[in-house]
Coordinates of C-alpha atoms and ligand atoms in Angstrom, one line a residue:
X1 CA 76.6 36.6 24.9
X2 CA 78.9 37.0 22.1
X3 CA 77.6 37.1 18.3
X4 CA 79.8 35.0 15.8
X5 CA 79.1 35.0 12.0
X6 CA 78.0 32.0 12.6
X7 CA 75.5 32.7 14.7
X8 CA 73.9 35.3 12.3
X9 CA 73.7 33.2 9.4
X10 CA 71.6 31.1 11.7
X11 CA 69.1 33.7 12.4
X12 CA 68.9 34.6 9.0
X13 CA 68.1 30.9 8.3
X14 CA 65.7 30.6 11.2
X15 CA 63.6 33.9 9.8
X16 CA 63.7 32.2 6.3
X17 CA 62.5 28.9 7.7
X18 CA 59.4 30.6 9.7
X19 CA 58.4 32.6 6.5
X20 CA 58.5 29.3 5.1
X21 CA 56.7 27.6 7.5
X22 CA 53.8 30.7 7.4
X23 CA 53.9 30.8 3.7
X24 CA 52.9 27.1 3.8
X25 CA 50.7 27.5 7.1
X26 CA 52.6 25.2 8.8
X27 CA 52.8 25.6 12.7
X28 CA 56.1 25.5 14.7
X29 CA 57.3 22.2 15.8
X30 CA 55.2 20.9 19.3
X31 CA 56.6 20.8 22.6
X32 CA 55.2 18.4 24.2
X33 CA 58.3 15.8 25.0
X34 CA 62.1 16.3 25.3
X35 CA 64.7 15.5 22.4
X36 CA 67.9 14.1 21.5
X37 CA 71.2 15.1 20.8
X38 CA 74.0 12.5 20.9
X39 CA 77.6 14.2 19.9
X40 CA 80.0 10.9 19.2
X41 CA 83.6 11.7 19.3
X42 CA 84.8 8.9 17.2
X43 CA 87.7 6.4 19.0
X44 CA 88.6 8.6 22.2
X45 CA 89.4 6.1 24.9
X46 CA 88.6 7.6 28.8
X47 CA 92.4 7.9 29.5
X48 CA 92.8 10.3 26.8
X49 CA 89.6 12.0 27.3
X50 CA 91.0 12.5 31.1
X51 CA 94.2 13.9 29.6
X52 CA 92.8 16.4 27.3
X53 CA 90.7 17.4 29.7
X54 CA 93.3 17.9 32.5
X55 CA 96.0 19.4 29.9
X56 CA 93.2 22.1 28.8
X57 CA 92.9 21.0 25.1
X58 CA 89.1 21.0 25.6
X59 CA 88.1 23.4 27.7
X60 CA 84.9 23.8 27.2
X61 CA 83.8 20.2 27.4
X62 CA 85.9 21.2 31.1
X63 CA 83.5 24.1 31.5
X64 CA 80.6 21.6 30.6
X65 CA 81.2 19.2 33.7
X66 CA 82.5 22.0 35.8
X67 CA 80.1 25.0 35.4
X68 CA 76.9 23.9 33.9
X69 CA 76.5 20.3 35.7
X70 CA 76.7 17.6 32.8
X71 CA 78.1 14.7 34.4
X72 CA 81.2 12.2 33.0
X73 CA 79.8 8.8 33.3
X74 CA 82.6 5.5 32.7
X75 CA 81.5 3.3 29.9
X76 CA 82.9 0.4 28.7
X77 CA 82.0 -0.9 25.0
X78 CA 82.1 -4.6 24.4
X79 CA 83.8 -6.3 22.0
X80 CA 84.6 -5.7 19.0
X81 CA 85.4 -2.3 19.7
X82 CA 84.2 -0.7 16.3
X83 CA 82.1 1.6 15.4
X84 CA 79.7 -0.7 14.0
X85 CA 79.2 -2.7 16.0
X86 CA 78.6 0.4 18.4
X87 CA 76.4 1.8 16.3
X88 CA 73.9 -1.1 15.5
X89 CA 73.8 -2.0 19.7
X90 CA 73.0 1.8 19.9
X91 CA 71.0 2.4 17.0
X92 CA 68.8 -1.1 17.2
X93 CA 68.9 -2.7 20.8
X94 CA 69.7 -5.5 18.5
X95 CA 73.5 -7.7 19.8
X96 CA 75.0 -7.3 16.9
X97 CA 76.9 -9.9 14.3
X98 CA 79.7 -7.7 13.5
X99 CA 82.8 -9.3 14.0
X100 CA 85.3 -6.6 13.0
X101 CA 85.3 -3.7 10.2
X102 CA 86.2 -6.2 8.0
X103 CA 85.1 -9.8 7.9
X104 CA 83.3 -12.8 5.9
X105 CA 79.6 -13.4 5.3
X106 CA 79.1 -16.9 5.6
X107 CA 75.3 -16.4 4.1
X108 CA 76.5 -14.5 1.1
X109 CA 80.1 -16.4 0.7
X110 CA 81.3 -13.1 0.6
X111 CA 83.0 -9.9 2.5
X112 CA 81.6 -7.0 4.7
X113 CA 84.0 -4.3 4.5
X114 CA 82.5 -1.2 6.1
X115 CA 83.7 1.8 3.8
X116 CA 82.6 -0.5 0.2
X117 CA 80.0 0.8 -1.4
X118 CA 76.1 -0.6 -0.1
X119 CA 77.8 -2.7 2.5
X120 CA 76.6 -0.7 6.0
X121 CA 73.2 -0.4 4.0
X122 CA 73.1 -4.4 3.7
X123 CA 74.2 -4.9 6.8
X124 CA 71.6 -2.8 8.2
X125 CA 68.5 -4.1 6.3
X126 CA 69.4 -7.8 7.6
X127 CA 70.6 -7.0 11.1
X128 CA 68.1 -4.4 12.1
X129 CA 64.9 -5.7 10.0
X130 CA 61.6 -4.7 12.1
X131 CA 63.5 -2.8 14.9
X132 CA 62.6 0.9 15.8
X133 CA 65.5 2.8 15.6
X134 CA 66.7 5.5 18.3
X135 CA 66.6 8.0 15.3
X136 CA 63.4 7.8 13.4
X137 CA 62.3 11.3 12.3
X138 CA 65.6 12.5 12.8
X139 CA 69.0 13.3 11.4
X140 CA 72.2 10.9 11.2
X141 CA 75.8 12.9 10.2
X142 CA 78.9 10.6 9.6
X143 CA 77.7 7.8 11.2
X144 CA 77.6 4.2 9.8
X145 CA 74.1 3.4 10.0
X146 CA 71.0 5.5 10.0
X147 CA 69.5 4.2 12.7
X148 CA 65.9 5.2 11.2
X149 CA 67.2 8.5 10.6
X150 CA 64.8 10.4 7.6
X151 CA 68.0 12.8 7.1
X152 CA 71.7 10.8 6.3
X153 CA 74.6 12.5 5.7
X154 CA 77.8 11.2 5.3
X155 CA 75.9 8.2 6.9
X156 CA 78.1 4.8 5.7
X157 CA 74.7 3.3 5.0
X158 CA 73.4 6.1 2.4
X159 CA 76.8 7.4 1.0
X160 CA 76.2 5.6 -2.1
X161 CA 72.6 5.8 -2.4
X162 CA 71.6 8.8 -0.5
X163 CA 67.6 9.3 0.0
X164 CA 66.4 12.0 -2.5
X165 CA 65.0 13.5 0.5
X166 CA 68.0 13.3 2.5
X167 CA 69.9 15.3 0.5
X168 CA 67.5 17.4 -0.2
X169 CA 66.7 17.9 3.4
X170 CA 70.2 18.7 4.1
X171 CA 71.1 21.2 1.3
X172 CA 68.1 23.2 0.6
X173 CA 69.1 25.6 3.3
X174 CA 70.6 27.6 1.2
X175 CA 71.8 30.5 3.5
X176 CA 73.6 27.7 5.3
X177 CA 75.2 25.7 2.7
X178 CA 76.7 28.8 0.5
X179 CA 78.0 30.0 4.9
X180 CA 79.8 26.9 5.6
X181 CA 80.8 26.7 1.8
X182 CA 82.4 30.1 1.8
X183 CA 83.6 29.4 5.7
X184 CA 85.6 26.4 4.8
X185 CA 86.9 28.2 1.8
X186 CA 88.4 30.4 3.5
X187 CA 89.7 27.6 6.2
X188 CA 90.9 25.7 3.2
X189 CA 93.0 29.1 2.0
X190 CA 94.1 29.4 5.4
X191 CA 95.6 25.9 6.1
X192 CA 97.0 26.1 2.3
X193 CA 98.8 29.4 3.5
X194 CA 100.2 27.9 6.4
X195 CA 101.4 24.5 4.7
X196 CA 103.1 26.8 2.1
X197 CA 104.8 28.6 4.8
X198 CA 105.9 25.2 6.3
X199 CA 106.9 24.1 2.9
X200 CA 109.1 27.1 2.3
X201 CA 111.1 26.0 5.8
X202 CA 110.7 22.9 6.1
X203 CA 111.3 21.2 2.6
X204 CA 111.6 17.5 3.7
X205 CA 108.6 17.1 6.0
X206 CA 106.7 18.5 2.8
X207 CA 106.1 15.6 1.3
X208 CA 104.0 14.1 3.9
X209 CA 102.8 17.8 4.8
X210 CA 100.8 17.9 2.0
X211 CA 98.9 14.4 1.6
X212 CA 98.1 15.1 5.5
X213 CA 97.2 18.6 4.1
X214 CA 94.3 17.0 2.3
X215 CA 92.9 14.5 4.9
X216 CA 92.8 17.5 7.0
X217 CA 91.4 19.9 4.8
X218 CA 89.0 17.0 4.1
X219 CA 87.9 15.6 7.6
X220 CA 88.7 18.4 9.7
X221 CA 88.0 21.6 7.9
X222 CA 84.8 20.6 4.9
X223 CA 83.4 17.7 7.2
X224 CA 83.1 19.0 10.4
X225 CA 82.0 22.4 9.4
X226 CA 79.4 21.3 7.2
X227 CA 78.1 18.7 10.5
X228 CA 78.3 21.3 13.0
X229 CA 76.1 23.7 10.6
X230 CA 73.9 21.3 9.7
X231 CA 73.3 19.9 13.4
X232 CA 73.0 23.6 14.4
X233 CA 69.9 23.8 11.4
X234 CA 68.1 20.5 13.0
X235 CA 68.1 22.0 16.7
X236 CA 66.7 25.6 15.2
X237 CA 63.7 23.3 13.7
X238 CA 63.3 21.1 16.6
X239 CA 64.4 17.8 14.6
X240 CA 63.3 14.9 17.4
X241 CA 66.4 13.5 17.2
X242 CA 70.2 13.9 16.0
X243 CA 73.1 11.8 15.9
X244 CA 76.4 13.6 15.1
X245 CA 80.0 11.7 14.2
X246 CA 83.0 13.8 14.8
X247 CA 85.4 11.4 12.9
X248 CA 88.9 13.9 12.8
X249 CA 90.1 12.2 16.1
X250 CA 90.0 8.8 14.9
X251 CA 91.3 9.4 12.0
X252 CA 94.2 11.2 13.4
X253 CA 94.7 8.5 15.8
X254 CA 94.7 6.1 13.2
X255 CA 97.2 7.4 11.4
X256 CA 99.9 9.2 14.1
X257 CA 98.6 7.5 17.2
X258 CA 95.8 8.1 19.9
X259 CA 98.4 10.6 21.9
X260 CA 100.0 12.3 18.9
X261 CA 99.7 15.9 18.8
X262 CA 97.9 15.9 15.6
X263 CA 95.0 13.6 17.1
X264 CA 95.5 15.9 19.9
X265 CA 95.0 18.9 17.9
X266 CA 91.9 17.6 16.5
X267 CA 89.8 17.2 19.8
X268 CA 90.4 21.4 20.7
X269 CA 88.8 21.4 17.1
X270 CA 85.7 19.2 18.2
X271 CA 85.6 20.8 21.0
X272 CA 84.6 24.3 19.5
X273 CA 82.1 22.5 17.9
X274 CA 80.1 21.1 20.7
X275 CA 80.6 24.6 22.3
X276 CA 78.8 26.2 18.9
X277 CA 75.6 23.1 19.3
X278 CA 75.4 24.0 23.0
X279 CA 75.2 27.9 22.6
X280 CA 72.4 26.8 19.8
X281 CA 70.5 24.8 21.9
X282 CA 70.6 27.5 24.9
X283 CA 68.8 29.6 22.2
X284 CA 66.1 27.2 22.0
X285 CA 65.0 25.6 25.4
X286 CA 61.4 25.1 23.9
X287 CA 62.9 22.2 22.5
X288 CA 64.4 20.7 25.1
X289 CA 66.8 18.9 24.1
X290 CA 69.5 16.7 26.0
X291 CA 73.0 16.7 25.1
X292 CA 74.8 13.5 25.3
X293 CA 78.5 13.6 24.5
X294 CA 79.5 9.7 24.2
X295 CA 82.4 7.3 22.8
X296 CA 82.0 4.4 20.9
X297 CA 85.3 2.7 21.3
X298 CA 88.8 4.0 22.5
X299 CA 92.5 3.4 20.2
X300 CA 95.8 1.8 21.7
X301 CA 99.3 2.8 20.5
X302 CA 100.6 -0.6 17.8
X303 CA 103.1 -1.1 15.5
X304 CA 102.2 -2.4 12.1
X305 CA 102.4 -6.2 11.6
X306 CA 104.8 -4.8 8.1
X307 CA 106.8 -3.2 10.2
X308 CA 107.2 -5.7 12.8
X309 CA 108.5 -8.4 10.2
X310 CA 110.0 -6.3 7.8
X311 CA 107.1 -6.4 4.7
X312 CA 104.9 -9.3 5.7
X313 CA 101.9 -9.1 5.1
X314 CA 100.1 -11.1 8.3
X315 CA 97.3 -12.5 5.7
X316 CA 99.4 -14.4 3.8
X317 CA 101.9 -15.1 6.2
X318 CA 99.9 -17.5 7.5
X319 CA 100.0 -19.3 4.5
X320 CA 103.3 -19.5 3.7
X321 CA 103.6 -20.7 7.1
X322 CA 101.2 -23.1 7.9
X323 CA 98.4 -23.9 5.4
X324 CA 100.4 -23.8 2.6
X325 CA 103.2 -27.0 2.0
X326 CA 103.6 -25.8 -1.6
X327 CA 106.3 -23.2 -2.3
X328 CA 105.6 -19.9 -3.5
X329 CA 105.9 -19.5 -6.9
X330 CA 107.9 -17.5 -8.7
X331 CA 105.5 -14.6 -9.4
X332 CA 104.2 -14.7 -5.5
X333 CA 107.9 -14.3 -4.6
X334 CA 108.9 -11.5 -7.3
X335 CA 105.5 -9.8 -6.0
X336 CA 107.2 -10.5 -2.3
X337 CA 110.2 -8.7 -2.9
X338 CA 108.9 -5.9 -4.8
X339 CA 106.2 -5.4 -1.9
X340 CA 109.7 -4.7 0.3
X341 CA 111.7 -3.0 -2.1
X342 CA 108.7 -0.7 -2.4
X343 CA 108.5 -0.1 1.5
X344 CA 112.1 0.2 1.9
X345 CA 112.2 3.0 -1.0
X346 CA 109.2 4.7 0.5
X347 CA 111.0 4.5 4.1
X348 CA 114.0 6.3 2.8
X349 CA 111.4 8.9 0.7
X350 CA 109.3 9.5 3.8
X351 CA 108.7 8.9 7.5
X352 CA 108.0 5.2 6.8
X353 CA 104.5 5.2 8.7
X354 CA 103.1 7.8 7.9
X355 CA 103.4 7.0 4.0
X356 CA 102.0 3.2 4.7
X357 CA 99.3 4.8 6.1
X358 CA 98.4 6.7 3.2
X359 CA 99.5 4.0 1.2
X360 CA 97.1 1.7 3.0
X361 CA 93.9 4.4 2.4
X362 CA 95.4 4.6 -0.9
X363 CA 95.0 0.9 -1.7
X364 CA 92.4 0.5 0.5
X365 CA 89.4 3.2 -0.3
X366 CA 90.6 3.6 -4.4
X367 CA 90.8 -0.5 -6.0
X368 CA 87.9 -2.6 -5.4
X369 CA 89.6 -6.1 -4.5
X370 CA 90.3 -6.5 -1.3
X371 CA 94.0 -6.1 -0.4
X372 CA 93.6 -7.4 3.3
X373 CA 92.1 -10.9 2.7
X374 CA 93.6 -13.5 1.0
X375 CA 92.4 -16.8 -0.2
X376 CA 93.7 -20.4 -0.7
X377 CA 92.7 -23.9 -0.7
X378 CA 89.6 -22.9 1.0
X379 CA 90.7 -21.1 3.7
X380 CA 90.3 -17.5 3.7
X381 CA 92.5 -14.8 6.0
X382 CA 91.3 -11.3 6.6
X383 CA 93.2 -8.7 8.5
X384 CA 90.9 -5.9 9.7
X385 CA 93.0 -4.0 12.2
X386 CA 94.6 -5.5 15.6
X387 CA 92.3 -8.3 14.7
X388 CA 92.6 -11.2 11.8
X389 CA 90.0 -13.5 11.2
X390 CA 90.4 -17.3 9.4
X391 CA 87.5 -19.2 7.7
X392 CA 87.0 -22.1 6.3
X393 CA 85.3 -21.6 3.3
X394 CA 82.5 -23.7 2.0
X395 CA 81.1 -24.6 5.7
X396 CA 77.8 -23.0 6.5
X397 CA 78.6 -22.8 10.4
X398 CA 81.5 -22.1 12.1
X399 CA 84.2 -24.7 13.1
X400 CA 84.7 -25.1 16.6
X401 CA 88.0 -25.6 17.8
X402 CA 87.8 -29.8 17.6
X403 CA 86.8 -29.8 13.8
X404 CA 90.2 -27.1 13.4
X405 CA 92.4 -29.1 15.3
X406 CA 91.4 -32.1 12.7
X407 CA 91.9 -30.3 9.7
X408 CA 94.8 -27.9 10.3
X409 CA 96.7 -29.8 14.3
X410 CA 98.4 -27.6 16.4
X411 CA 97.3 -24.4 14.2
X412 CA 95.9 -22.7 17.4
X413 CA 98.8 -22.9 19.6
X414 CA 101.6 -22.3 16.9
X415 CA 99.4 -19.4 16.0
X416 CA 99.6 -17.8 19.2
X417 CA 103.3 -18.5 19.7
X418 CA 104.0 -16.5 16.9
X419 CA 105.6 -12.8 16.1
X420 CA 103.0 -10.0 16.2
X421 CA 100.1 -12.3 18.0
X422 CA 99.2 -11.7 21.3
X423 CA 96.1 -14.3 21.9
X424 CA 93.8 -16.6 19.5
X425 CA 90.6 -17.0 20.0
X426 CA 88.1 -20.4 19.2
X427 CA 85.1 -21.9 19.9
X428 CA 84.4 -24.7 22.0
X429 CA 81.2 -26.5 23.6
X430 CA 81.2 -24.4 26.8
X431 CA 82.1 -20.5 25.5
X432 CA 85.1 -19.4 23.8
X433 CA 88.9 -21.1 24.0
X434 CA 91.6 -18.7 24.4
X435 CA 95.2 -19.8 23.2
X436 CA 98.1 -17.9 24.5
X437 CA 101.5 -17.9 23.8
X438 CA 101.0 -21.8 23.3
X439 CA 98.9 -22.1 26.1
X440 CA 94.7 -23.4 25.8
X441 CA 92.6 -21.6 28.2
X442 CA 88.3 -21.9 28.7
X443 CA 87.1 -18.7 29.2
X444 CA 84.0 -18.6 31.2
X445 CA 82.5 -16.9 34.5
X446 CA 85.0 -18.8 36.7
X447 CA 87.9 -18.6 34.6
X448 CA 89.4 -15.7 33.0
X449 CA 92.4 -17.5 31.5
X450 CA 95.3 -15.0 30.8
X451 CA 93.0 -12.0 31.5
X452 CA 92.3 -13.1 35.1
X453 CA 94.8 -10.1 36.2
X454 CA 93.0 -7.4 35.0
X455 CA 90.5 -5.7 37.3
X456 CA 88.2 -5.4 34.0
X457 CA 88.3 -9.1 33.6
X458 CA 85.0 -10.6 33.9
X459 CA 83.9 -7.8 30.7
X460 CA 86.4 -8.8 28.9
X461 CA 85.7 -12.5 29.0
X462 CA 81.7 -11.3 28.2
X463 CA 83.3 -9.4 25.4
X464 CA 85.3 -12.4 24.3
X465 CA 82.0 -14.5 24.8
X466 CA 79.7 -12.5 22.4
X467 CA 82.3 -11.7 20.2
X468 CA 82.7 -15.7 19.5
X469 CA 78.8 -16.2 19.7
X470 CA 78.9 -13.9 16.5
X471 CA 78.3 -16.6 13.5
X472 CA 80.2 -14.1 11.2
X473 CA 83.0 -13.8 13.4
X474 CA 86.1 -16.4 11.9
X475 CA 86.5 -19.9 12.7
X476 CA 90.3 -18.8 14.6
X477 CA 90.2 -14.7 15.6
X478 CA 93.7 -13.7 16.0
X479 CA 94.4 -10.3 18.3
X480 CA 97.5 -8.5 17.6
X481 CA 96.9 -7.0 20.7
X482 CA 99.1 -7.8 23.8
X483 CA 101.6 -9.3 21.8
X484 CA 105.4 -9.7 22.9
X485 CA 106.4 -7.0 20.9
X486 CA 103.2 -5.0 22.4
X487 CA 100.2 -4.1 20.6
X488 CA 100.4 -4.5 16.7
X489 CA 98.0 -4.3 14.2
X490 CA 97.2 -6.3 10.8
X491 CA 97.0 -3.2 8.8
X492 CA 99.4 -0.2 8.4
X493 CA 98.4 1.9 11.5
X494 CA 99.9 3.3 14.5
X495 CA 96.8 3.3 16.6
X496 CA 94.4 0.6 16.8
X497 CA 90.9 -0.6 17.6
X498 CA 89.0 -3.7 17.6
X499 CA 90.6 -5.6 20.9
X500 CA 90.0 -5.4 24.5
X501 CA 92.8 -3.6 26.0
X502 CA 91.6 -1.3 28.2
X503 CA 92.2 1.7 26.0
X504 CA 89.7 0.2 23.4
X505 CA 87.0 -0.8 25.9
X506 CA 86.9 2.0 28.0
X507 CA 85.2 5.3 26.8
X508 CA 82.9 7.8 28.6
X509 CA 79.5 9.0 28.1
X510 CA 78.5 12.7 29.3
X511 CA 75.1 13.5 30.3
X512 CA 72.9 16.3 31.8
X513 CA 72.7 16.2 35.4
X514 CA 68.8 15.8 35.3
X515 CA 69.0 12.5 33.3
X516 CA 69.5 9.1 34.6
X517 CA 71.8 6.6 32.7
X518 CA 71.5 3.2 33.4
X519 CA 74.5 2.3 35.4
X520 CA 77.4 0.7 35.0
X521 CA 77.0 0.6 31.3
X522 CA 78.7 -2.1 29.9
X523 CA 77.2 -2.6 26.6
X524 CA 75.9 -0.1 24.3
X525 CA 72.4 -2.4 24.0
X526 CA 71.9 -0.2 27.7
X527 CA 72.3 3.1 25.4
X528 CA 69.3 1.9 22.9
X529 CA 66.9 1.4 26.1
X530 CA 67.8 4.8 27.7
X531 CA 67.3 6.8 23.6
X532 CA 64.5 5.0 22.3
X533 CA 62.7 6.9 25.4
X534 CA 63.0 10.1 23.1
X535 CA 60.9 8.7 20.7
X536 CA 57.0 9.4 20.8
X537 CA 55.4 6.2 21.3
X538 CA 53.8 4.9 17.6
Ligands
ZN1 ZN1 88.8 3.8 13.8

């Protein structure tokens, strides 16, 4: 077995932490039951899983399934496909009411968006009240819940207020910290190095070179690092349970699409992780632990709704369009055309998506408003991604698709007839309505409307179902996805999740070969009844 620096640092860390333990009389963790490890590799659909596995970008995932008997298991999601709505099925057994990473509280007349500050926590207190979560006593990195986790880091639920323990918890291992700090220094140095190499040759892709530069140094290099460490740490001292987020691939796919060979690029990276947990936990079979390698929602190629229709933004679009007989006035239409003169610029400045992308973080992450939702007459649009949600405001229930048709006729159908929209969804006595390039279909178990085709259909009408049962989701949800013009999204991105194309629902789960997973799994409520096993009865 080969020694890395790594590895060393770890053993000096495991001596300090059993003189720690015998200064303080402490005894080794027990062994009496098995424990968890679940490894999420944020938005990687099957089909590209399949590909990076066949093209050799993750080879020792490959070695994995082929040498030491873990088995690839299909999985398919349910709707939306989101993280967090992954997560809190997952985390909670609880069916969740998250809409979309981006949507309206009806309860608190006001917005959920995931990345805003105390929003996962919120969500998280209401949604998950009472329940046992699949990580109590554990350790939660980069996800967006805790899931009962004692130890949070990078968790969307703590970033803001982070558990004096947690973080305490998670830095005092000192030999650790000052490894992976002097580690990804040197990473850091490296990838500056090559970017100024690539900057001397190539002068014009510079520009975007170097605000990638820093999402990379950032995601790939500091944050993944410091996981990998830190989930190395927690199997050394037996931890009962551990939940890791790789997010580099999502956020690669986001931003150059799910095949790019940047997202591409970024699985070979996660895959050296998994292979640096797995020689840890070969170190300590006392602990006996089970590896899970798992999903929680695929990406499809889009093109951005501003792309599409040269600067609109879909949100108010719909406005101007429909719910709005008063003209724009004179300030909405100077903002208008300074909103395109500003994109055209940029597009001759830059590769035009790439810069909307880091626009869109830009605008997104840094101002506090919310640039994605737009309000009017009491009707409020948000775009969250290939999905758009419309409320009426000032209602304490949803609308079905009667009370719509009497306040705004025809909205439905002319909605889905429309550029960039590939179906509308509404409610209706019986399940959900779907409306289709003008078209009204009932979606039920007999009848799968425009999805009947698809060999996946009767999931994605139970997708469609509980997404609509959702009180949060919007009184009309509006999927970019299958659109005449193919998938597009609401927001500035090249690859997209949210929808149910099959990309998006289907993922994968990996599991040892001496654990059995309930099967098929479609719904990650099945995943919360197979983890909460790990977890010593109270
Ligand atoms: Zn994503």
């Amino acid at each position: 077995m080969t020694v890395s620096p790594d590895d060393l640092v770890l053993s000096v860390q495991r001596a300090l932490d059993r003189l720690v333990r015998r200064l303080r009389r402490g005894s080794a963790p027990e062994r009496t039951h098995r424990r968890l490890l679940i490894v999420q590799i944020d938005g990687l659909s099957r089909v590209v899983l399949e590909r990076a596995l066949a093209s050799g970008r993750m080879p020792f995932l490959k070695r994995l399934l082929r040498r030491h008997g873990y088995r690839l298991e299909p999985m398919t999601v349910g709707l939306p496909t989101s993280t967090p709505a992954f997560q809190m099925a997952a985390m909670y057994g609880v069916r969740p009411d998250i809409p979309g990473f981006h949507y309206f509280d009806r309860d608190r007349q006001a917005d959920i968006h995931f990345p805003r500050p105390g929003h996962a926590a919120l969500v998280e207190a209401r949604q998950a009240a009472g329940r046992r979560g699949i990580l109590q006593g554990g350790s939660a990195y980069g996800c967006v819940f805790t899931g009962g986790a004692d130890n949070n880091l990078f968790s969307f639920a703590r970033l803001t207020r982070p558990s004096g323990e947690g973080v305490l918890a998670a830095l005092s291992p000192f030999v650790v910290v000052s490894w992976v700090c002097a580690k990804n220094l040197l990473r850091t140095f490296l990838e500056l190095g090559r970017a100024v190499a690539r900057l001397v040759t190539h002068a014009a892709e510079a520009r975007q070179g170097w605000r990638w530069l820093t999402i990379k140094i950032g995601f790939s290099v500091w944050v993944r690092g410091f996981f990998t460490l830190a989930v190395s740490r927690d199997l050394y001292a037996g931890v009962p349970a551990v939940y890791v987020n790789y997010l580099d691939y999502d956020v690669a796919a986001h931003a150059f699409g799910p095949q790019s060979r940047r997202a591409l690029l970024s699985l070979r990276r996660v895959d050296r992780a998994i292979r640096q947990l797995w020689r840890v936990l070969r170190r300590v079979p006392e602990h006996q632990y089970d590896l899970y390698i798992l999903a929680d929602h695929g990406q499809t190629p889009c093109k951005p709704y501003l792309v599409l229709t040269k600067g609109h933004r879909f949100e108010r679009w719909i406005f101007d369009q429909f719910l709005d007989p008063t003209p724009a006035n004179a300030s909405d239409a100077n903002q208008r055309s300074s909103l395109v003169r500003g994109i055209h610029a940029r597009q001759r400045e830059a590769p035009a998506l790439f810069q909307r992308f880091l626009n869109y973080l830009e605008e997104d992450f840094m101002r506090r408003d919310e640039p994605e939702a737009y309000q009017k007459n009491g009707v409020r649009v948000i775009a969250a991604g290939p999905n758009a949600f419309l409320y009426v405001l000032n209602v304490t229930a949803p609308l079905d698709a009667d009370a719509l048709e009497h306040r705004f006729p025809g909205l439905a159908e002319k909605l889905s007839q429309s550029a960039g929209v590939g179906f509308v969804l509404a409610r209706c006595k019986n399940g959900p309505l779907c409306f289709r390039r003008g078209e009204r279909y009932p979606l039920n178990g007999s009848e799968a409307g425009p999805f009947a085709g698809r060999p996946d259909a009767s999931l994605v009408v139970q997708g469609i179902t509980d997404l609509m049962t959702m009180p949060s989701a919007g009184d009309l949800v509006i999927y970019g996805i299958d659109a005449p013009e193919g998938h597009v999204s609401f927001i500035p991105e090249v690859g997209a999740h949210a929808g149910p194309s099959p990309e998006e629902l289907h993922t994968f789960i990996v599991r040892p070969s001496n654990v059995t997973l309930p099967s098929p799994i479609t719904h990650p409520l099945q995943l919360y009844d197979h983890f909460i096993l790990y977890q010593e009865p109270s």
